[in-house]
Coordinates of C-alpha atoms in Angstrom, one line a residue:
Chain A
X86 CA -11.1 -7.4 30.9
X87 CA -7.3 -7.7 30.4
X88 CA -4.9 -4.9 31.2
X89 CA -5.1 -1.8 29.1
X90 CA -2.6 -1.7 26.3
X91 CA -1.9 1.1 23.8
X92 CA -2.1 0.1 20.1
X93 CA 1.4 1.6 19.6
X94 CA 2.7 -1.0 22.1
X95 CA 1.1 -3.8 20.2
X96 CA 2.6 -2.3 17.0
X97 CA 6.1 -2.4 18.3
X98 CA 5.7 -6.0 19.6
X99 CA 4.1 -7.1 16.3
X100 CA 7.1 -5.7 14.3
X101 CA 9.5 -7.6 16.5
X102 CA 7.4 -10.8 16.3
X103 CA 7.0 -10.6 12.5
X104 CA 10.6 -9.6 12.0
X105 CA 11.5 -13.2 12.7
X106 CA 9.0 -14.5 10.2
X107 CA 9.5 -12.0 7.4
X108 CA 13.2 -11.5 6.8
X109 CA 12.6 -8.7 4.3
X110 CA 10.9 -6.6 7.0
X111 CA 12.8 -3.4 7.7
X112 CA 11.8 -0.5 10.0
X113 CA 12.6 3.2 9.8
X114 CA 12.0 5.8 12.3
X115 CA 12.6 9.5 12.7
X116 CA 14.1 9.7 16.2
X117 CA 10.9 8.6 17.9
X118 CA 11.6 4.8 18.3
X119 CA 11.0 5.0 22.1
X120 CA 7.6 6.6 21.6
X121 CA 6.4 4.8 18.4
X122 CA 7.6 1.6 20.0
X123 CA 9.6 0.6 16.9
X124 CA 12.4 0.4 19.5
X125 CA 11.1 -3.0 20.3
X126 CA 12.0 -4.1 16.8
X127 CA 15.3 -2.3 16.9
X128 CA 16.3 -4.3 20.0
X129 CA 15.4 -7.6 18.3
X130 CA 16.7 -6.8 14.8
X131 CA 19.2 -3.9 15.0
X132 CA 20.6 -4.6 11.6
X133 CA 17.2 -4.1 10.0
X134 CA 16.4 -0.9 11.8
X135 CA 17.3 2.5 10.4
X136 CA 17.0 5.7 12.2
X137 CA 16.6 8.6 9.8
X138 CA 16.9 11.3 12.3
X139 CA 14.3 14.1 12.6
X140 CA 13.8 14.2 8.8
X141 CA 10.5 12.5 8.0
X142 CA 10.4 13.5 4.3
X143 CA 13.6 11.7 3.6
X144 CA 12.5 8.8 5.6
X145 CA 9.5 8.3 3.3
X146 CA 11.7 8.5 0.3
X147 CA 14.3 6.1 1.7
X148 CA 11.4 3.6 2.5
X149 CA 10.4 3.8 -1.1
X150 CA 13.9 3.0 -2.3
X151 CA 14.0 0.0 0.1
X152 CA 10.6 -1.2 -1.1
X153 CA 11.6 -0.9 -4.8
X154 CA 14.5 -3.2 -3.9
X155 CA 12.4 -5.9 -2.4
X156 CA 12.2 -4.9 1.2
X157 CA 9.0 -4.5 3.2
X158 CA 9.6 -1.2 5.0
X159 CA 7.6 0.2 7.9
X160 CA 8.3 3.9 8.2
X161 CA 7.2 5.3 11.6
X162 CA 6.6 8.6 13.1
X163 CA 3.8 10.4 14.8
X164 CA 0.7 10.7 12.6
X165 CA 1.2 14.5 12.6
X166 CA 4.5 14.1 10.8
X167 CA 4.0 10.9 8.8
X168 CA 0.7 12.0 7.2
X169 CA 0.9 15.7 7.9
X170 CA 4.4 16.9 7.2
X171 CA 5.1 14.2 4.7
X172 CA 1.8 14.3 2.9
X173 CA 3.3 15.2 -0.4
X174 CA 6.1 12.7 -0.2
X175 CA 3.5 10.0 0.6
X176 CA 1.3 11.2 -2.2
X177 CA 4.0 11.4 -4.9
X178 CA 6.7 8.9 -3.9
X179 CA 4.5 6.2 -2.4
X180 CA 0.9 6.7 -3.6
X181 CA 1.4 7.7 -7.3
X182 CA 3.8 4.9 -8.1
X183 CA 1.9 2.5 -5.7
X184 CA 5.0 1.4 -3.8
X185 CA 4.8 -1.3 -1.2
X186 CA 5.6 1.0 1.8
X187 CA 3.8 0.6 5.2
X188 CA 3.4 3.8 7.2
X189 CA 3.2 3.1 10.9
X190 CA 1.7 6.3 12.3
X191 CA 1.4 6.5 16.1
X192 CA 0.1 9.2 18.4
X193 CA -3.0 9.8 16.3
X194 CA -5.8 11.9 17.5
X195 CA -6.3 13.9 20.7
X196 CA -5.4 11.1 23.1
X197 CA -1.8 12.2 22.6
X198 CA -2.8 14.1 25.7
X199 CA -0.6 16.7 27.4
X200 CA 1.6 17.5 24.4
X201 CA -1.3 19.4 22.9
X202 CA -2.6 20.5 19.6
X203 CA 0.7 20.6 17.6
X204 CA 1.0 16.9 18.1
X205 CA -2.6 15.8 18.0
X206 CA -3.3 14.8 14.4
X207 CA -7.0 14.8 13.7
X208 CA -6.5 15.1 9.9
X209 CA -4.5 12.0 8.9
X210 CA -7.4 9.8 7.8
X211 CA -8.8 12.6 5.7
X212 CA -5.4 13.2 4.1
X213 CA -4.6 9.6 3.4
X214 CA -8.1 8.9 2.1
X215 CA -7.6 11.2 -0.9
X216 CA -4.6 9.2 -2.2
X217 CA -5.7 6.7 -4.8
X218 CA -4.8 3.1 -3.9
X219 CA -3.9 3.8 -0.2
X220 CA -5.1 1.3 2.3
X221 CA -5.9 2.7 5.7
X222 CA -6.1 0.5 8.8
X223 CA -7.1 1.9 12.2
X224 CA -7.1 -0.9 14.8
X225 CA -9.3 -0.7 17.9
X226 CA -7.1 -2.7 20.4
X227 CA -3.9 -4.6 20.8
X228 CA -5.2 -7.8 19.2
X229 CA -6.4 -6.0 16.2
X230 CA -3.2 -3.9 15.9
X231 CA -1.1 -7.1 15.8
X232 CA -3.4 -8.6 13.1
X233 CA -3.3 -5.4 11.1
X234 CA 0.5 -5.4 11.0
X235 CA 0.6 -8.9 9.6
X236 CA -2.2 -8.1 7.1
X237 CA -0.2 -5.1 6.0
X238 CA 2.9 -7.2 5.5
X239 CA 1.0 -9.6 3.4
X240 CA -0.7 -7.1 1.1
X241 CA 1.0 -5.5 -1.9
X242 CA 0.9 -1.7 -2.0
X243 CA 0.8 1.4 0.2
X244 CA -0.7 1.0 3.6
X245 CA -1.3 3.6 6.4
X246 CA -1.6 2.1 9.8
X247 CA -2.9 4.3 12.6
X248 CA -2.0 3.7 16.3
X249 CA -2.7 5.5 19.5
X250 CA -0.7 6.5 22.5
X251 CA -3.3 6.0 25.2
X252 CA -3.7 2.5 26.8
X253 CA -7.1 1.1 25.8
X254 CA -9.0 -2.0 26.7
X255 CA -8.4 -5.2 24.9
X256 CA -11.7 -6.0 23.2
X257 CA -10.9 -9.1 21.1
X258 CA -9.4 -12.5 21.8
X259 CA -7.3 -15.0 19.8
X260 CA -10.4 -16.2 17.9
X261 CA -10.8 -12.7 16.3
X262 CA -10.7 -12.7 12.5
X263 CA -9.2 -9.7 10.7
X264 CA -9.5 -9.2 7.0
X265 CA -8.5 -5.9 5.3
X266 CA -11.7 -4.2 3.9
X267 CA -14.1 -6.3 5.9
X268 CA -15.9 -4.5 8.8
X269 CA -16.8 -6.5 11.9
X270 CA -20.3 -6.5 13.4
X271 CA -19.8 -6.6 17.1
X272 CA -23.3 -6.2 18.4
X273 CA -26.8 -6.6 16.9
X274 CA -29.3 -3.7 17.1
X275 CA -32.3 -2.3 15.2
X276 CA -32.8 1.4 16.1
X277 CA -29.5 2.9 15.3
X278 CA -26.2 1.7 13.9
X279 CA -23.0 2.8 15.7
X280 CA -20.2 2.6 13.1
X281 CA -16.9 3.1 14.9
X282 CA -13.2 2.9 14.3
X283 CA -10.0 2.8 16.4
X284 CA -10.3 3.5 20.0
X285 CA -13.9 4.7 19.6
X286 CA -15.0 1.1 19.1
X287 CA -14.7 0.7 22.9
X288 CA -16.7 3.9 23.5
X289 CA -19.4 2.8 21.0
X290 CA -19.8 -0.6 22.8
X291 CA -20.2 1.4 26.1
X292 CA -22.7 3.7 24.4
X293 CA -24.7 0.7 23.4
X294 CA -25.1 -0.2 27.0
X295 CA -26.2 3.3 27.9
X296 CA -28.8 3.3 25.1
X297 CA -30.1 -0.2 26.1
X298 CA -30.8 1.2 29.6
X299 CA -33.1 3.7 27.8
X300 CA -34.7 1.0 25.7
X301 CA -32.9 1.8 22.5
X302 CA -31.3 -1.0 20.5
X303 CA -28.0 -0.1 18.8
X304 CA -25.9 -2.2 16.6
X305 CA -22.1 -1.7 16.7
X306 CA -19.8 -2.2 13.7
X307 CA -16.0 -2.0 13.8
X308 CA -14.6 -0.4 10.6
X309 CA -10.9 -1.1 11.1
X310 CA -10.3 -0.5 7.4
X311 CA -11.3 3.0 6.4
X312 CA -10.1 2.4 2.9
X313 CA -11.2 0.3 1.1
X314 CA -14.4 0.9 2.9
X315 CA -16.8 -2.0 3.6
X316 CA -19.7 -0.3 1.8
X317 CA -21.8 -3.5 1.7
X318 CA -21.8 -3.8 5.5
X319 CA -22.4 -0.1 6.0
X320 CA -25.4 0.0 3.6
X321 CA -26.8 -3.2 5.2
X322 CA -26.6 -1.5 8.7
X323 CA -28.2 1.7 7.4
X324 CA -31.0 -0.3 5.8
X325 CA -31.5 -2.4 9.0
X326 CA -31.5 0.5 11.5
X327 CA -32.5 3.6 9.5
X328 CA -30.1 5.9 11.4
X329 CA -26.3 5.9 11.7
X330 CA -23.8 7.5 14.0
X331 CA -20.1 7.4 13.1
X332 CA -17.6 7.4 15.9
X333 CA -13.9 8.2 15.4
X334 CA -11.0 10.0 17.1
X335 CA -10.4 12.2 14.2
X336 CA -11.9 15.4 12.7
X337 CA -15.6 15.0 11.7
X338 CA -14.4 16.3 8.4
X339 CA -13.0 13.7 5.9
X340 CA -12.5 10.7 8.2
X341 CA -14.8 7.7 8.8
X342 CA -17.8 10.0 9.1
X343 CA -17.1 11.6 5.8
X344 CA -16.5 8.2 4.2
X345 CA -19.7 6.8 5.5
X346 CA -21.8 9.8 4.6
X347 CA -20.3 9.7 1.1
X348 CA -21.2 6.1 0.8
X349 CA -24.7 6.3 2.1
X350 CA -25.7 9.5 0.3
X351 CA -25.1 7.6 -2.9
X352 CA -26.2 4.1 -2.1
X353 CA -28.7 4.4 0.8
X354 CA -29.6 7.9 1.9
X355 CA -29.9 7.7 5.7
X356 CA -29.6 10.2 8.6
X357 CA -25.9 10.2 9.6
X358 CA -24.5 12.0 12.6
X359 CA -20.8 12.1 13.2
X360 CA -19.0 11.8 16.5
X361 CA -15.5 13.1 16.2
X362 CA -13.4 16.1 16.9
X363 CA -15.4 19.1 15.7
X364 CA -13.8 21.6 13.4
X365 CA -11.3 22.7 16.1
X366 CA -7.8 22.0 17.1
X367 CA -6.9 19.9 20.1
X368 CA -5.5 21.0 23.5
X369 CA -3.4 19.8 26.4
X370 CA -4.8 17.6 29.0
X371 CA -4.9 14.0 30.3
X372 CA -6.0 11.8 27.4
X373 CA -9.0 10.3 29.2
X374 CA -10.3 13.8 30.1
X375 CA -9.8 14.9 26.5
X376 CA -12.0 12.1 25.3
X377 CA -14.9 13.6 27.2
X378 CA -13.9 17.2 26.6
X379 CA -14.1 16.7 22.8
X380 CA -17.3 14.7 23.0
X381 CA -15.8 11.3 22.1
X382 CA -17.1 9.4 25.2
X383 CA -19.9 6.9 25.4
X384 CA -22.3 9.5 26.8
X385 CA -21.7 11.8 23.8
X386 CA -22.2 8.9 21.4
X387 CA -25.5 7.9 23.1
X388 CA -26.8 11.5 22.8
X389 CA -25.9 11.6 19.1
X390 CA -27.6 8.3 18.6
X391 CA -30.8 9.6 20.1
X392 CA -30.6 12.7 17.8
X393 CA -30.0 10.4 14.8
X394 CA -33.0 8.4 15.6
X395 CA -35.1 11.6 15.9
X396 CA -34.1 12.4 12.3
X397 CA -35.7 9.2 10.9
X398 CA -38.7 9.9 8.7
Chain B
X45 CA 38.9 7.3 -23.5
X46 CA 40.1 6.9 -27.1
X47 CA 39.1 9.3 -29.8
X48 CA 36.9 6.9 -31.6
X49 CA 34.8 6.2 -28.5
X50 CA 34.5 9.9 -27.8
X51 CA 33.2 10.4 -31.3
X52 CA 30.7 7.6 -30.9
X53 CA 29.4 9.0 -27.6
X54 CA 29.2 12.4 -29.1
X55 CA 27.0 11.1 -31.9
X56 CA 24.7 9.3 -29.4
X57 CA 24.4 12.5 -27.4
X58 CA 23.5 14.4 -30.5
X59 CA 20.7 11.9 -31.2
X60 CA 19.5 12.2 -27.7
X61 CA 19.4 16.0 -28.0
X62 CA 17.5 15.6 -31.3
X63 CA 15.0 13.4 -29.5
X64 CA 14.6 15.9 -26.7
X65 CA 13.8 18.8 -29.0
X66 CA 11.5 16.6 -31.1
X67 CA 9.6 15.4 -28.0
X68 CA 9.2 18.9 -26.6
X69 CA 8.3 20.4 -30.0
X70 CA 5.7 17.7 -30.6
X71 CA 4.1 18.2 -27.2
X72 CA 4.3 22.0 -27.5
X73 CA 5.4 21.9 -23.8
X74 CA 8.1 20.4 -21.6
X75 CA 11.5 21.2 -20.3
X76 CA 14.2 21.4 -23.0
X77 CA 16.9 23.5 -21.2
X78 CA 17.7 21.2 -18.3
X79 CA 17.3 18.1 -20.5
X80 CA 19.9 19.4 -23.0
X81 CA 22.3 20.2 -20.1
X82 CA 22.3 16.6 -18.9
X83 CA 22.3 14.9 -22.4
X84 CA 26.0 14.0 -22.2
X85 CA 25.7 12.8 -18.6
X86 CA 22.8 10.5 -19.6
X87 CA 24.8 9.3 -22.6
X88 CA 27.7 8.4 -20.4
X89 CA 25.5 6.7 -17.8
X90 CA 23.5 4.6 -20.2
X91 CA 26.2 3.8 -22.7
X92 CA 29.3 3.4 -20.6
X93 CA 28.8 3.5 -16.8
X94 CA 25.7 1.6 -15.8
X95 CA 25.2 -2.1 -15.6
X96 CA 21.8 -2.3 -17.4
X97 CA 20.1 -4.3 -20.1
X98 CA 17.2 -2.8 -22.1
X99 CA 15.9 -6.4 -22.5
X100 CA 15.6 -6.8 -18.8
X101 CA 14.5 -3.4 -17.4
X102 CA 13.4 -5.0 -14.1
X103 CA 16.5 -7.1 -13.4
X104 CA 17.0 -6.9 -9.6
X105 CA 20.8 -6.9 -10.1
X106 CA 20.8 -3.8 -12.4
X107 CA 22.2 -0.4 -11.5
X108 CA 19.5 2.2 -10.9
X109 CA 19.1 5.8 -12.0
X110 CA 16.7 8.2 -10.4
X111 CA 16.0 11.3 -12.3
X112 CA 15.4 13.5 -9.3
X113 CA 15.0 16.5 -11.5
X114 CA 12.0 14.8 -13.1
X115 CA 11.0 17.7 -15.3
X116 CA 13.9 16.7 -17.5
X117 CA 12.0 13.6 -18.6
X118 CA 12.6 14.4 -22.3
X119 CA 16.3 13.8 -21.6
X120 CA 15.7 10.5 -19.8
X121 CA 13.1 9.3 -22.4
X122 CA 15.4 10.1 -25.3
X123 CA 18.3 8.3 -23.6
X124 CA 16.2 5.3 -22.9
X125 CA 14.8 5.2 -26.4
X126 CA 18.2 5.5 -28.0
X127 CA 19.5 2.8 -25.7
X128 CA 16.7 0.5 -26.9
X129 CA 14.1 0.5 -24.1
X130 CA 11.4 1.6 -26.5
X131 CA 11.1 3.0 -30.0
X132 CA 12.7 6.4 -30.7
X133 CA 9.6 7.3 -32.8
X134 CA 7.5 7.2 -29.6
X135 CA 9.3 10.3 -28.3
X136 CA 6.9 12.3 -30.4
X137 CA 4.0 11.0 -28.3
X138 CA 5.4 12.7 -25.2
X139 CA 2.8 14.4 -23.0
X140 CA -0.1 13.2 -25.3
X141 CA -3.2 11.8 -23.5
X142 CA -2.8 8.3 -24.9
X143 CA 1.0 8.1 -24.4
X144 CA 3.0 6.1 -21.9
X145 CA 5.5 9.0 -21.8
X146 CA 4.1 11.2 -19.1
X147 CA 5.2 14.8 -18.5
X148 CA 7.3 13.6 -15.6
X149 CA 8.8 10.1 -15.3
X150 CA 6.3 7.4 -14.4
X151 CA 7.9 4.1 -13.5
X152 CA 4.6 2.3 -13.8
X153 CA 4.2 3.0 -17.5
X154 CA 7.7 3.5 -19.0
X155 CA 10.2 0.7 -19.3
X156 CA 13.6 1.7 -17.9
X157 CA 12.3 4.4 -15.5
X158 CA 13.5 3.3 -12.1
X159 CA 11.5 5.8 -10.1
X160 CA 8.6 8.1 -10.6
X161 CA 9.7 11.6 -10.0
X162 CA 8.9 15.3 -10.7
X163 CA 8.3 16.7 -7.2
X164 CA 11.8 18.1 -6.5
X165 CA 13.9 16.7 -3.6
X166 CA 12.1 13.4 -3.4
X167 CA 14.1 11.3 -5.9
X168 CA 17.4 11.7 -4.1
X169 CA 15.8 10.2 -0.9
X170 CA 14.6 7.2 -2.9
X171 CA 18.0 6.7 -4.4
X172 CA 19.5 6.7 -0.9
X173 CA 17.0 4.1 0.1
X174 CA 17.9 2.0 -2.9
X175 CA 21.6 2.3 -2.0
X176 CA 20.8 1.2 1.6
X177 CA 18.9 -1.8 0.3
X178 CA 21.9 -2.8 -1.9
X179 CA 24.1 -2.6 1.3
X180 CA 21.7 -4.8 3.2
X181 CA 21.8 -7.3 0.4
X182 CA 25.6 -7.0 0.1
X183 CA 25.0 -6.6 -3.6
X184 CA 27.3 -4.6 -5.8
X185 CA 24.7 -2.7 -7.7
X186 CA 25.2 1.0 -7.9
X187 CA 22.6 3.8 -7.6
X188 CA 22.7 7.1 -9.4
X189 CA 20.6 10.1 -9.0
X190 CA 20.6 13.2 -11.2
X191 CA 19.6 16.4 -9.4
X192 CA 19.3 20.0 -10.4
X193 CA 21.1 22.9 -8.9
X194 CA 17.8 24.7 -8.4
X195 CA 16.5 21.5 -6.8
X196 CA 19.2 21.7 -4.2
X197 CA 17.2 24.5 -2.7
X198 CA 14.8 21.9 -1.4
X199 CA 15.4 20.9 2.2
X200 CA 14.8 17.3 1.6
X201 CA 17.9 17.1 -0.6
X202 CA 20.0 17.9 2.5
X203 CA 18.0 15.4 4.6
X204 CA 19.0 12.8 2.0
X205 CA 22.6 14.0 2.0
X206 CA 22.7 13.7 5.8
X207 CA 21.2 10.2 5.7
X208 CA 23.5 8.9 2.9
X209 CA 26.5 10.3 4.7
X210 CA 25.5 8.8 8.0
X211 CA 25.1 5.4 6.5
X212 CA 28.2 5.7 4.4
X213 CA 26.4 4.7 1.2
X214 CA 29.5 4.5 -1.1
X215 CA 27.4 2.8 -3.7
X216 CA 25.4 6.0 -4.2
X217 CA 26.4 8.7 -6.7
X218 CA 24.5 12.0 -7.1
X219 CA 25.2 14.0 -10.2
X220 CA 24.4 17.7 -9.7
X221 CA 23.6 19.4 -12.9
X222 CA 25.1 22.8 -12.2
X223 CA 23.9 25.0 -15.1
X224 CA 23.3 28.0 -12.9
X225 CA 19.8 28.8 -14.0
X226 CA 16.4 28.0 -12.7
X227 CA 12.9 29.2 -13.6
X228 CA 12.9 32.6 -12.1
X229 CA 16.4 33.5 -13.1
X230 CA 20.0 32.6 -12.2
X231 CA 20.8 31.0 -8.9
X232 CA 22.2 34.2 -7.4
X233 CA 19.0 36.1 -8.4
X234 CA 16.7 33.5 -6.8
X235 CA 18.0 32.1 -3.6
X236 CA 21.5 30.9 -4.1
X237 CA 22.1 27.3 -2.8
X238 CA 25.8 27.4 -3.4
X239 CA 28.4 26.4 -2.4
X240 CA 27.5 22.8 -3.0
X241 CA 30.9 21.3 -2.5
X242 CA 31.3 22.5 1.1
X243 CA 27.7 21.5 2.0
X244 CA 28.2 17.9 0.7
X245 CA 31.6 17.6 2.3
X246 CA 30.1 18.7 5.6
X247 CA 27.5 15.9 5.3
X248 CA 30.2 13.3 4.8
X249 CA 30.4 13.1 1.0
X250 CA 33.2 12.7 -1.5
X251 CA 33.0 15.6 -3.9
X252 CA 34.1 15.5 -7.5
X253 CA 33.9 18.3 -10.1
X254 CA 33.9 18.0 -13.8
X255 CA 32.5 19.4 -17.1
X256 CA 29.1 18.0 -17.9
X257 CA 30.0 18.1 -21.6
X258 CA 33.4 16.4 -21.8
X259 CA 33.4 12.6 -22.0
X260 CA 37.0 12.3 -20.8
X261 CA 36.2 14.3 -17.7
X262 CA 32.9 12.3 -17.1
X263 CA 34.8 9.1 -17.4
X264 CA 37.3 10.2 -14.8
X265 CA 34.6 11.5 -12.5
X266 CA 32.5 8.4 -12.5
X267 CA 35.6 6.2 -12.1
X268 CA 36.6 8.3 -9.1
X269 CA 33.2 8.0 -7.6
X270 CA 33.2 4.2 -8.1
X271 CA 36.6 3.8 -6.6
X272 CA 35.9 5.9 -3.5
X273 CA 35.0 3.8 -0.5
X274 CA 33.3 4.7 2.8
X275 CA 31.4 7.8 1.6
X276 CA 28.8 8.6 -1.1
X277 CA 30.0 10.6 -4.0
X278 CA 28.5 13.7 -5.7
X279 CA 29.7 14.7 -9.1
X280 CA 29.2 18.4 -9.5
X281 CA 28.8 18.7 -13.2
X282 CA 29.3 22.1 -14.7
X283 CA 26.9 22.4 -17.5
X284 CA 25.4 24.8 -20.0
X285 CA 21.6 24.9 -19.9
X286 CA 20.2 24.3 -23.3
X287 CA 23.5 22.9 -24.6
X288 CA 23.6 22.3 -28.3
X289 CA 20.7 24.6 -29.4
X290 CA 22.1 28.0 -30.0
X291 CA 19.1 30.1 -28.9
X292 CA 18.5 27.9 -25.8
X293 CA 22.0 28.0 -24.4
X294 CA 22.4 29.8 -21.1
X295 CA 18.8 31.1 -21.1
X296 CA 16.3 30.4 -18.3
X297 CA 13.6 31.3 -20.7
X298 CA 14.0 27.8 -22.2
X299 CA 13.6 26.1 -18.9
X300 CA 10.1 25.0 -19.6
X301 CA 9.1 26.2 -23.0
X302 CA 8.7 24.4 -26.4
X303 CA 10.1 25.8 -29.6
X304 CA 7.7 26.9 -32.3
X305 CA 8.0 25.4 -35.8
X306 CA 10.5 28.1 -36.9
X307 CA 12.6 27.7 -33.8
X308 CA 12.4 23.9 -34.2
X309 CA 14.0 24.2 -37.6
X310 CA 16.8 26.3 -36.2
X311 CA 17.4 23.7 -33.4
X312 CA 17.5 20.9 -35.9
X313 CA 20.1 22.7 -37.9
X314 CA 22.1 23.4 -34.8
X315 CA 22.0 19.7 -34.0
X316 CA 23.1 18.7 -37.5
X317 CA 19.8 17.2 -38.6
X318 CA 19.3 19.6 -41.6

């Protein structure tokens, strides 16, 4: 296994890499370039980097103006501020007119760590999902983060990209194929389907090993695109396994778990249990400890998987 | 400006005002007061100032106008229709379910609308981004944004002012419609955002003041904004809310209310249509 890399690191590097290839690429930040890693792009292309100061709402609007003039802007901040503070700007200035702005949101979820609940955004996927026409990408590792950035550049329309602060294992290699809206089946299984997104993909793969030791066969699916959701793949997994566990570093309300439950309740009613941050706020602590504290670790997923299997008729 | 051109512009502004009142009356809702207060500004922008072509509403080289006070869509629509972007007759479909004239400007459905707007404070930021893009492209297109005085209570307006001042966007011109009235009353009764001139200067702007209803003054103000280099400009345009319709003038009651049939007839007489 390669060194651990945070997806925010990969985001910054990808912007700098693709800045050379796509001359219309511009990057905006709100005084967090060192943390969001857009600073990597700033160093490579200072004339195409614009710091907006600690004023996220204006940053979103400025990105819209740039996009309407032919640029491909990435507007970056922490998820809390990009999706949270600026929700209405994203909804009305980007979403409603369907403008080609990319929102690069880092520091999503509880793995922000020691900064605590004010900065731990567990609601961004839920917020973004409600905006018609919004594409939501939540990469699992550095390889996928890089591919997600280029895919976002090459699609027309609003796109929310979610990155994390904590270093995570690199799961994929150069042969990995990424297509917006297409989930990736990472492991076969027949008893329960673990449908995961973002950094929880790694935990789901580890949970599969724990379950195997108990004689339980779990499939693992990576849903890197929360919207548009790969409903065909999710329905196929539900039909094949008869029980589903969703795994995400986000509130259990309105995120991947909500999306999968909505999909399956209509198309293939199946027991669905959700691993995620329960209906509570985060707290300070080392990121790795918080993963266990909030029940997002492999052991918690394995326990939920057994509970889901018990719900099968 | 010579007398003949002033007379011509006054006639265009009159037609724009008629269109505003007809649209709002037909919809039985909408925002006539602030639309009437910017009718002369819109006239000057679309018939004198801006480099635009109704035949090519998407021309990348065109000047842009963002109506940041998007509720004054009847004013924008009437100006666009009278300029030839779409039939004047269609103004009567305003706010109807099947119409392309939404209650607030929608760039996806209406030719000539450069930005969707309506949520106050957001359009000025978009205009600043458009101005930055023109700077990156080293293009000479100019960006205009019309904002309300009530709108200036939104914090995002001052974020945009800080940003445009910092990046020295001298191709950007805000027009502040200072009519002194907002929904709940006069500015000083609600939460007074003034003085605007000192605030904009503090953020690095060139400040110009003029009457919103005098084409000579508007001509001088826009020329001064265009000539000023190194800073964005704001034209603080002193206006009369409801201008041109006797019973609507200087009344916040007509911020967002449509005239009934009787009031409509009076308005048409005031505007020389009867």
